[in-house]
């Protein structure tokens, strides 16, 4: 997520992971990122991150001290710009601010014998989440005054601002997406959320032939009727500025509808455009090449040579993080065309939601 109003990004990393983080930043072309060696605890790591604005030993060159600093956990990967903006605005007014969420379980305390001592009234309490934002001078002063006990055992930044700078943080209601990826099962949930987010937009690309244009239009309408999705239809022609804009808008799903004789050739043009962009760097792009059969033959068969071409093409595209699948639509009976297109749309939705790299190069039949 690239946010223009954030001037610098400080990534605090354990010493043994610094080289790995450098390679990630280089691979994905991230800008405005400074890597800082972390400490042995959460608070010591955050303090090291703040020092890049004030102490030469923590950075090759001092960065410009910000008015407001945002502190966030990497284990909460789904933070939205809106909540970042809200805590920053609140921090400017109150000196500190943090996201909160309702408690989902009651908090209890146990006695020395392992039995219940007391429980908290859940309605009166909230879970402290990230992101949190602070006027830089307040949070930096708080860390300067911290005891070793605070740095070694503390976990709450808002409490430090209150304890050492008498700053009462503004609490901002956060969204359900601020949960932490903590356990292995959370990785599966995170993967599912990412796939769902990537599947919200599909670009249907057609050539200028009447049959392809008609099928493309019907596909777009069928996709929108089957799920919450934004389907965009563009033509693949010499003037492809519209398609360039769609790619620049970070669409991760493309359906190319062409005469089966030109399907690979036309789809290659889209692959070339995607490769020149940075879109496939972070997430895999799904590209479904629709082979439109408009012949009058009742039976249709595709030769092994053509299937081999499709598989070879898909393997090469996979190296660029582009997942290419084939889909055959037979354009023969106009009365049954809508049913065929609906079947094709269902297959397309399944492919973009699953994003299974093992199925690339397959030719499915609608």
GROMACS .gro file of C-alpha atoms in nm:
model
  366
    1UNK     CA    1   0.000   0.000   0.000
    2UNK     CA    2   0.155   0.331  -0.113
    3UNK     CA    3   0.034   0.642   0.073
    4UNK     CA    4   0.163   0.970  -0.066
    5UNK     CA    5   0.135   1.174   0.255
    6UNK     CA    6   0.366   0.942   0.453
    7UNK     CA    7   0.715   1.085   0.401
    8UNK     CA    8   0.933   0.804   0.543
    9UNK     CA    9   0.885   0.440   0.639
   10UNK     CA   10   1.107   0.294   0.910
   11UNK     CA   11   1.120  -0.086   0.919
   12UNK     CA   12   1.264  -0.223   1.242
   13UNK     CA   13   1.404  -0.572   1.184
   14UNK     CA   14   1.587  -0.829   1.396
   15UNK     CA   15   1.959  -0.828   1.311
   16UNK     CA   16   1.956  -1.172   1.145
   17UNK     CA   17   1.673  -1.065   0.908
   18UNK     CA   18   1.822  -0.738   0.783
   19UNK     CA   19   1.970  -0.880   0.462
   20UNK     CA   20   1.644  -1.060   0.385
   21UNK     CA   21   1.451  -0.736   0.431
   22UNK     CA   22   1.694  -0.548   0.207
   23UNK     CA   23   1.639  -0.804  -0.071
   24UNK     CA   24   1.259  -0.772  -0.034
   25UNK     CA   25   1.275  -0.393  -0.060
   26UNK     CA   26   1.497  -0.417  -0.367
   27UNK     CA   27   1.284  -0.686  -0.533
   28UNK     CA   28   0.958  -0.495  -0.499
   29UNK     CA   29   1.101  -0.151  -0.561
   30UNK     CA   30   0.984   0.003  -0.234
   31UNK     CA   31   1.082   0.366  -0.185
   32UNK     CA   32   1.128   0.591   0.119
   33UNK     CA   33   1.219   0.289   0.335
   34UNK     CA   34   1.490   0.290   0.602
   35UNK     CA   35   1.589  -0.034   0.774
   36UNK     CA   36   1.682  -0.020   1.142
   37UNK     CA   37   1.820  -0.296   1.365
   38UNK     CA   38   1.567  -0.396   1.627
   39UNK     CA   39   1.616  -0.447   1.999
   40UNK     CA   40   1.543  -0.747   2.218
   41UNK     CA   41   1.194  -0.624   2.313
   42UNK     CA   42   0.907  -0.439   2.147
   43UNK     CA   43   0.972  -0.106   2.318
   44UNK     CA   44   1.347  -0.118   2.257
   45UNK     CA   45   1.279  -0.182   1.887
   46UNK     CA   46   1.036   0.110   1.861
   47UNK     CA   47   1.283   0.336   2.040
   48UNK     CA   48   1.553   0.239   1.787
   49UNK     CA   49   1.314   0.329   1.507
   50UNK     CA   50   1.251   0.674   1.654
   51UNK     CA   51   1.624   0.740   1.695
   52UNK     CA   52   1.683   0.755   1.316
   53UNK     CA   53   1.542   1.108   1.334
   54UNK     CA   54   1.771   1.223   1.616
   55UNK     CA   55   2.085   1.009   1.654
   56UNK     CA   56   2.350   0.959   1.385
   57UNK     CA   57   2.450   0.610   1.499
   58UNK     CA   58   2.110   0.468   1.398
   59UNK     CA   59   2.113   0.598   1.039
   60UNK     CA   60   2.361   0.683   0.764
   61UNK     CA   61   2.197   1.025   0.751
   62UNK     CA   62   1.938   1.177   0.979
   63UNK     CA   63   1.588   1.188   0.835
   64UNK     CA   64   1.377   1.500   0.866
   65UNK     CA   65   1.196   1.487   1.199
   66UNK     CA   66   0.822   1.442   1.142
   67UNK     CA   67   0.544   1.626   1.320
   68UNK     CA   68   0.355   1.299   1.370
   69UNK     CA   69   0.484   0.943   1.378
   70UNK     CA   70   0.268   0.634   1.323
   71UNK     CA   71   0.359   0.308   1.499
   72UNK     CA   72   0.222  -0.009   1.345
   73UNK     CA   73   0.275  -0.386   1.371
   74UNK     CA   74   0.376  -0.589   1.066
   75UNK     CA   75   0.153  -0.869   1.198
   76UNK     CA   76  -0.151  -0.654   1.118
   77UNK     CA   77  -0.118  -0.648   0.738
   78UNK     CA   78  -0.466  -0.523   0.645
   79UNK     CA   79  -0.457  -0.169   0.782
   80UNK     CA   80  -0.645   0.079   0.562
   81UNK     CA   81  -0.546   0.436   0.480
   82UNK     CA   82  -0.865   0.563   0.643
   83UNK     CA   83  -0.773   0.444   0.994
   84UNK     CA   84  -0.417   0.574   0.951
   85UNK     CA   85  -0.557   0.915   0.861
   86UNK     CA   86  -0.795   0.912   1.160
   87UNK     CA   87  -0.526   0.838   1.420
   88UNK     CA   88  -0.294   1.100   1.268
   89UNK     CA   89  -0.563   1.371   1.280
   90UNK     CA   90  -0.647   1.274   1.638
   91UNK     CA   91  -0.279   1.274   1.739
   92UNK     CA   92  -0.232   1.626   1.600
   93UNK     CA   93  -0.515   1.745   1.826
   94UNK     CA   94  -0.453   1.535   2.138
   95UNK     CA   95  -0.084   1.446   2.117
   96UNK     CA   96  -0.151   1.071   2.094
   97UNK     CA   97  -0.414   0.843   1.947
   98UNK     CA   98  -0.470   0.471   1.896
   99UNK     CA   99  -0.712   0.228   1.738
  100UNK     CA  100  -0.934   0.020   1.964
  101UNK     CA  101  -1.174  -0.272   1.916
  102UNK     CA  102  -1.442  -0.425   2.142
  103UNK     CA  103  -1.330  -0.719   2.354
  104UNK     CA  104  -1.452  -1.050   2.214
  105UNK     CA  105  -1.383  -1.242   2.537
  106UNK     CA  106  -1.412  -1.155   2.904
  107UNK     CA  107  -1.080  -1.084   3.081
  108UNK     CA  108  -1.029  -1.270   3.409
  109UNK     CA  109  -0.756  -1.279   3.674
  110UNK     CA  110  -0.646  -1.596   3.850
  111UNK     CA  111  -0.544  -1.625   4.213
  112UNK     CA  112  -0.220  -1.783   4.335
  113UNK     CA  113  -0.395  -2.120   4.369
  114UNK     CA  114  -0.500  -2.116   4.003
  115UNK     CA  115  -0.866  -2.039   4.079
  116UNK     CA  116  -1.067  -1.740   3.962
  117UNK     CA  117  -0.982  -1.421   4.149
  118UNK     CA  118  -1.200  -1.170   3.961
  119UNK     CA  119  -1.324  -1.077   3.614
  120UNK     CA  120  -1.352  -0.743   3.435
  121UNK     CA  121  -1.681  -0.602   3.313
  122UNK     CA  122  -1.627  -0.645   2.939
  123UNK     CA  123  -1.847  -0.349   2.836
  124UNK     CA  124  -1.614  -0.106   3.016
  125UNK     CA  125  -1.295  -0.218   2.839
  126UNK     CA  126  -1.154  -0.221   2.488
  127UNK     CA  127  -0.872  -0.405   2.312
  128UNK     CA  128  -0.585  -0.176   2.220
  129UNK     CA  129  -0.487  -0.224   1.858
  130UNK     CA  130  -0.252  -0.067   1.606
  131UNK     CA  131  -0.195   0.172   1.436
  132UNK     CA  132  -0.114   0.435   1.696
  133UNK     CA  133   0.002   0.789   1.621
  134UNK     CA  134   0.188   1.047   1.829
  135UNK     CA  135   0.333   1.392   1.804
  136UNK     CA  136   0.696   1.294   1.755
  137UNK     CA  137   0.829   1.506   2.043
  138UNK     CA  138   0.584   1.346   2.287
  139UNK     CA  139   0.656   0.982   2.211
  140UNK     CA  140   1.031   1.041   2.181
  141UNK     CA  141   1.041   1.217   2.518
  142UNK     CA  142   0.840   0.933   2.671
  143UNK     CA  143   1.091   0.675   2.550
  144UNK     CA  144   1.383   0.886   2.673
  145UNK     CA  145   1.234   0.879   3.023
  146UNK     CA  146   1.150   0.508   3.021
  147UNK     CA  147   1.299   0.280   3.282
  148UNK     CA  148   1.467  -0.046   3.185
  149UNK     CA  149   1.163  -0.223   3.329
  150UNK     CA  150   0.935  -0.032   3.088
  151UNK     CA  151   1.159  -0.111   2.794
  152UNK     CA  152   1.189  -0.478   2.882
  153UNK     CA  153   0.834  -0.563   2.993
  154UNK     CA  154   0.603  -0.291   2.865
  155UNK     CA  155   0.382  -0.335   2.560
  156UNK     CA  156   0.157  -0.028   2.540
  157UNK     CA  157   0.291   0.287   2.372
  158UNK     CA  158  -0.017   0.493   2.467
  159UNK     CA  159   0.055   0.418   2.832
  160UNK     CA  160   0.410   0.556   2.801
  161UNK     CA  161   0.277   0.885   2.659
  162UNK     CA  162   0.035   0.908   2.952
  163UNK     CA  163   0.286   0.802   3.220
  164UNK     CA  164   0.578   1.025   3.118
  165UNK     CA  165   0.421   1.311   2.922
  166UNK     CA  166   0.074   1.332   3.083
  167UNK     CA  167  -0.079   1.292   2.736
  168UNK     CA  168  -0.424   1.137   2.730
  169UNK     CA  169  -0.456   0.950   2.403
  170UNK     CA  170  -0.765   0.981   2.189
  171UNK     CA  171  -0.914   0.636   2.124
  172UNK     CA  172  -1.033   0.576   1.769
  173UNK     CA  173  -1.271   0.293   1.679
  174UNK     CA  174  -1.085   0.056   1.449
  175UNK     CA  175  -1.212  -0.191   1.191
  176UNK     CA  176  -1.231  -0.569   1.209
  177UNK     CA  177  -0.937  -0.592   0.966
  178UNK     CA  178  -0.687  -0.493   1.238
  179UNK     CA  179  -0.654  -0.848   1.374
  180UNK     CA  180  -0.308  -0.999   1.426
  181UNK     CA  181  -0.158  -1.280   1.225
  182UNK     CA  182  -0.035  -1.477   1.526
  183UNK     CA  183  -0.088  -1.850   1.471
  184UNK     CA  184  -0.043  -2.076   1.170
  185UNK     CA  185  -0.418  -2.086   1.112
  186UNK     CA  186  -0.412  -1.706   1.081
  187UNK     CA  187  -0.191  -1.741   0.774
  188UNK     CA  188  -0.469  -1.930   0.596
  189UNK     CA  189  -0.721  -1.663   0.695
  190UNK     CA  190  -0.486  -1.390   0.572
  191UNK     CA  191  -0.435  -1.571   0.241
  192UNK     CA  192  -0.812  -1.599   0.198
  193UNK     CA  193  -0.861  -1.226   0.264
  194UNK     CA  194  -0.589  -1.135   0.014
  195UNK     CA  195  -0.739  -1.359  -0.254
  196UNK     CA  196  -1.084  -1.214  -0.191
  197UNK     CA  197  -0.952  -0.858  -0.218
  198UNK     CA  198  -0.768  -0.940  -0.540
  199UNK     CA  199  -1.085  -1.088  -0.691
  200UNK     CA  200  -1.301  -0.777  -0.666
  201UNK     CA  201  -1.224  -0.644  -1.013
  202UNK     CA  202  -1.212  -0.817  -1.352
  203UNK     CA  203  -1.115  -0.656  -1.682
  204UNK     CA  204  -1.280  -0.819  -1.984
  205UNK     CA  205  -1.074  -0.754  -2.299
  206UNK     CA  206  -1.215  -0.815  -2.647
  207UNK     CA  207  -1.096  -0.766  -3.002
  208UNK     CA  208  -1.302  -0.568  -3.249
  209UNK     CA  209  -1.481  -0.864  -3.408
  210UNK     CA  210  -1.856  -0.874  -3.354
  211UNK     CA  211  -1.869  -1.224  -3.199
  212UNK     CA  212  -1.591  -1.149  -2.951
  213UNK     CA  213  -1.746  -0.813  -2.858
  214UNK     CA  214  -2.083  -0.978  -2.796
  215UNK     CA  215  -1.940  -1.257  -2.581
  216UNK     CA  216  -1.729  -1.003  -2.392
  217UNK     CA  217  -2.035  -0.794  -2.312
  218UNK     CA  218  -2.236  -1.098  -2.200
  219UNK     CA  219  -1.945  -1.217  -1.985
  220UNK     CA  220  -1.917  -0.881  -1.815
  221UNK     CA  221  -2.291  -0.876  -1.736
  222UNK     CA  222  -2.286  -1.236  -1.613
  223UNK     CA  223  -1.985  -1.175  -1.386
  224UNK     CA  224  -2.155  -0.876  -1.226
  225UNK     CA  225  -2.477  -1.071  -1.171
  226UNK     CA  226  -2.305  -1.366  -1.001
  227UNK     CA  227  -2.101  -1.183  -0.738
  228UNK     CA  228  -2.003  -0.841  -0.605
  229UNK     CA  229  -1.748  -0.749  -0.865
  230UNK     CA  230  -1.649  -0.453  -1.079
  231UNK     CA  231  -1.626  -0.576  -1.437
  232UNK     CA  232  -1.464  -0.345  -1.692
  233UNK     CA  233  -1.483  -0.403  -2.065
  234UNK     CA  234  -1.216  -0.271  -2.302
  235UNK     CA  235  -1.114  -0.348  -2.658
  236UNK     CA  236  -0.767  -0.471  -2.745
  237UNK     CA  237  -0.669  -0.239  -3.026
  238UNK     CA  238  -0.382  -0.014  -3.124
  239UNK     CA  239  -0.520   0.252  -2.892
  240UNK     CA  240  -0.488   0.069  -2.562
  241UNK     CA  241  -0.459   0.369  -2.327
  242UNK     CA  242  -0.779   0.256  -2.151
  243UNK     CA  243  -0.625  -0.082  -2.080
  244UNK     CA  244  -0.307   0.085  -1.956
  245UNK     CA  245  -0.518   0.288  -1.713
  246UNK     CA  246  -0.689  -0.028  -1.586
  247UNK     CA  247  -0.351  -0.194  -1.527
  248UNK     CA  248  -0.220   0.119  -1.354
  249UNK     CA  249  -0.527   0.107  -1.130
  250UNK     CA  250  -0.399  -0.227  -0.993
  251UNK     CA  251  -0.645  -0.470  -1.145
  252UNK     CA  252  -0.527  -0.829  -1.092
  253UNK     CA  253  -0.770  -1.021  -1.315
  254UNK     CA  254  -0.799  -1.013  -1.694
  255UNK     CA  255  -1.014  -1.208  -1.939
  256UNK     CA  256  -0.913  -1.194  -2.307
  257UNK     CA  257  -1.191  -1.290  -2.552
  258UNK     CA  258  -1.066  -1.365  -2.904
  259UNK     CA  259  -1.111  -1.590  -3.202
  260UNK     CA  260  -0.938  -1.916  -3.104
  261UNK     CA  261  -0.692  -1.877  -3.392
  262UNK     CA  262  -0.561  -1.549  -3.247
  263UNK     CA  263  -0.608  -1.618  -2.875
  264UNK     CA  264  -0.244  -1.675  -2.785
  265UNK     CA  265  -0.124  -1.384  -2.999
  266UNK     CA  266  -0.371  -1.140  -2.848
  267UNK     CA  267  -0.311  -1.263  -2.494
  268UNK     CA  268   0.064  -1.220  -2.540
  269UNK     CA  269   0.005  -0.848  -2.593
  270UNK     CA  270  -0.161  -0.826  -2.252
  271UNK     CA  271   0.121  -1.026  -2.091
  272UNK     CA  272   0.373  -0.784  -2.241
  273UNK     CA  273   0.184  -0.487  -2.097
  274UNK     CA  274   0.163  -0.650  -1.753
  275UNK     CA  275   0.533  -0.735  -1.754
  276UNK     CA  276   0.619  -0.370  -1.820
  277UNK     CA  277   0.412  -0.267  -1.519
  278UNK     CA  278   0.487  -0.343  -1.154
  279UNK     CA  279   0.149  -0.508  -1.097
  280UNK     CA  280   0.263  -0.875  -1.089
  281UNK     CA  281   0.549  -0.802  -0.846
  282UNK     CA  282   0.351  -0.821  -0.524
  283UNK     CA  283   0.059  -1.049  -0.612
  284UNK     CA  284  -0.004  -1.299  -0.893
  285UNK     CA  285  -0.214  -1.172  -1.183
  286UNK     CA  286  -0.479  -1.405  -1.329
  287UNK     CA  287  -0.507  -1.394  -1.707
  288UNK     CA  288  -0.777  -1.610  -1.869
  289UNK     CA  289  -0.746  -1.656  -2.243
  290UNK     CA  290  -1.091  -1.727  -2.389
  291UNK     CA  291  -1.069  -1.925  -2.712
  292UNK     CA  292  -1.386  -1.837  -2.901
  293UNK     CA  293  -1.483  -2.113  -3.146
  294UNK     CA  294  -1.718  -1.975  -3.413
  295UNK     CA  295  -1.685  -2.267  -3.657
  296UNK     CA  296  -1.994  -2.453  -3.777
  297UNK     CA  297  -1.855  -2.795  -3.694
  298UNK     CA  298  -2.075  -2.981  -3.449
  299UNK     CA  299  -1.776  -3.152  -3.293
  300UNK     CA  300  -1.465  -2.963  -3.197
  301UNK     CA  301  -1.124  -3.088  -3.107
  302UNK     CA  302  -0.807  -2.898  -3.040
  303UNK     CA  303  -0.478  -3.046  -3.150
  304UNK     CA  304  -0.196  -3.150  -2.922
  305UNK     CA  305   0.026  -2.890  -3.087
  306UNK     CA  306  -0.211  -2.612  -2.979
  307UNK     CA  307  -0.240  -2.751  -2.625
  308UNK     CA  308   0.138  -2.768  -2.602
  309UNK     CA  309   0.162  -2.404  -2.713
  310UNK     CA  310  -0.086  -2.300  -2.443
  311UNK     CA  311   0.105  -2.486  -2.170
  312UNK     CA  312   0.441  -2.347  -2.282
  313UNK     CA  313   0.298  -1.995  -2.295
  314UNK     CA  314   0.151  -2.036  -1.944
  315UNK     CA  315   0.480  -2.166  -1.798
  316UNK     CA  316   0.670  -1.868  -1.938
  317UNK     CA  317   0.412  -1.621  -1.803
  318UNK     CA  318   0.424  -1.786  -1.459
  319UNK     CA  319   0.789  -1.681  -1.433
  320UNK     CA  320   0.659  -1.321  -1.430
  321UNK     CA  321   0.395  -1.405  -1.165
  322UNK     CA  322   0.115  -1.413  -1.426
  323UNK     CA  323  -0.116  -1.715  -1.405
  324UNK     CA  324  -0.257  -1.797  -1.750
  325UNK     CA  325  -0.554  -2.029  -1.793
  326UNK     CA  326  -0.737  -2.128  -2.114
  327UNK     CA  327  -1.116  -2.134  -2.158
  328UNK     CA  328  -1.304  -2.252  -2.465
  329UNK     CA  329  -1.645  -2.102  -2.553
  330UNK     CA  330  -1.824  -2.250  -2.855
  331UNK     CA  331  -2.023  -1.981  -3.033
  332UNK     CA  332  -2.265  -2.196  -3.236
  333UNK     CA  333  -2.619  -2.197  -3.099
  334UNK     CA  334  -2.724  -1.836  -3.032
  335UNK     CA  335  -3.018  -1.960  -2.825
  336UNK     CA  336  -2.782  -2.137  -2.585
  337UNK     CA  337  -2.512  -1.868  -2.586
  338UNK     CA  338  -2.628  -1.704  -2.264
  339UNK     CA  339  -2.620  -2.037  -2.078
  340UNK     CA  340  -2.272  -2.105  -2.215
  341UNK     CA  341  -2.152  -1.760  -2.109
  342UNK     CA  342  -2.298  -1.808  -1.759
  343UNK     CA  343  -2.107  -2.134  -1.731
  344UNK     CA  344  -1.789  -1.958  -1.848
  345UNK     CA  345  -1.841  -1.678  -1.592
  346UNK     CA  346  -1.870  -1.935  -1.312
  347UNK     CA  347  -1.541  -2.094  -1.421
  348UNK     CA  348  -1.373  -1.753  -1.441
  349UNK     CA  349  -1.486  -1.663  -1.088
  350UNK     CA  350  -1.358  -1.997  -0.956
  351UNK     CA  351  -1.018  -1.942  -1.120
  352UNK     CA  352  -0.968  -1.587  -0.993
  353UNK     CA  353  -1.080  -1.673  -0.639
  354UNK     CA  354  -0.864  -1.986  -0.614
  355UNK     CA  355  -0.560  -1.851  -0.802
  356UNK     CA  356  -0.416  -2.201  -0.818
  357UNK     CA  357  -0.076  -2.203  -0.996
  358UNK     CA  358  -0.106  -2.579  -1.054
  359UNK     CA  359  -0.389  -2.528  -1.304
  360UNK     CA  360  -0.207  -2.294  -1.540
  361UNK     CA  361  -0.202  -2.394  -1.905
  362UNK     CA  362  -0.521  -2.598  -1.878
  363UNK     CA  363  -0.794  -2.549  -2.140
  364UNK     CA  364  -1.134  -2.563  -1.973
  365UNK     CA  365  -1.457  -2.590  -2.170
  366UNK     CA  366  -1.760  -2.382  -2.077
   0.00000   0.00000   0.00000
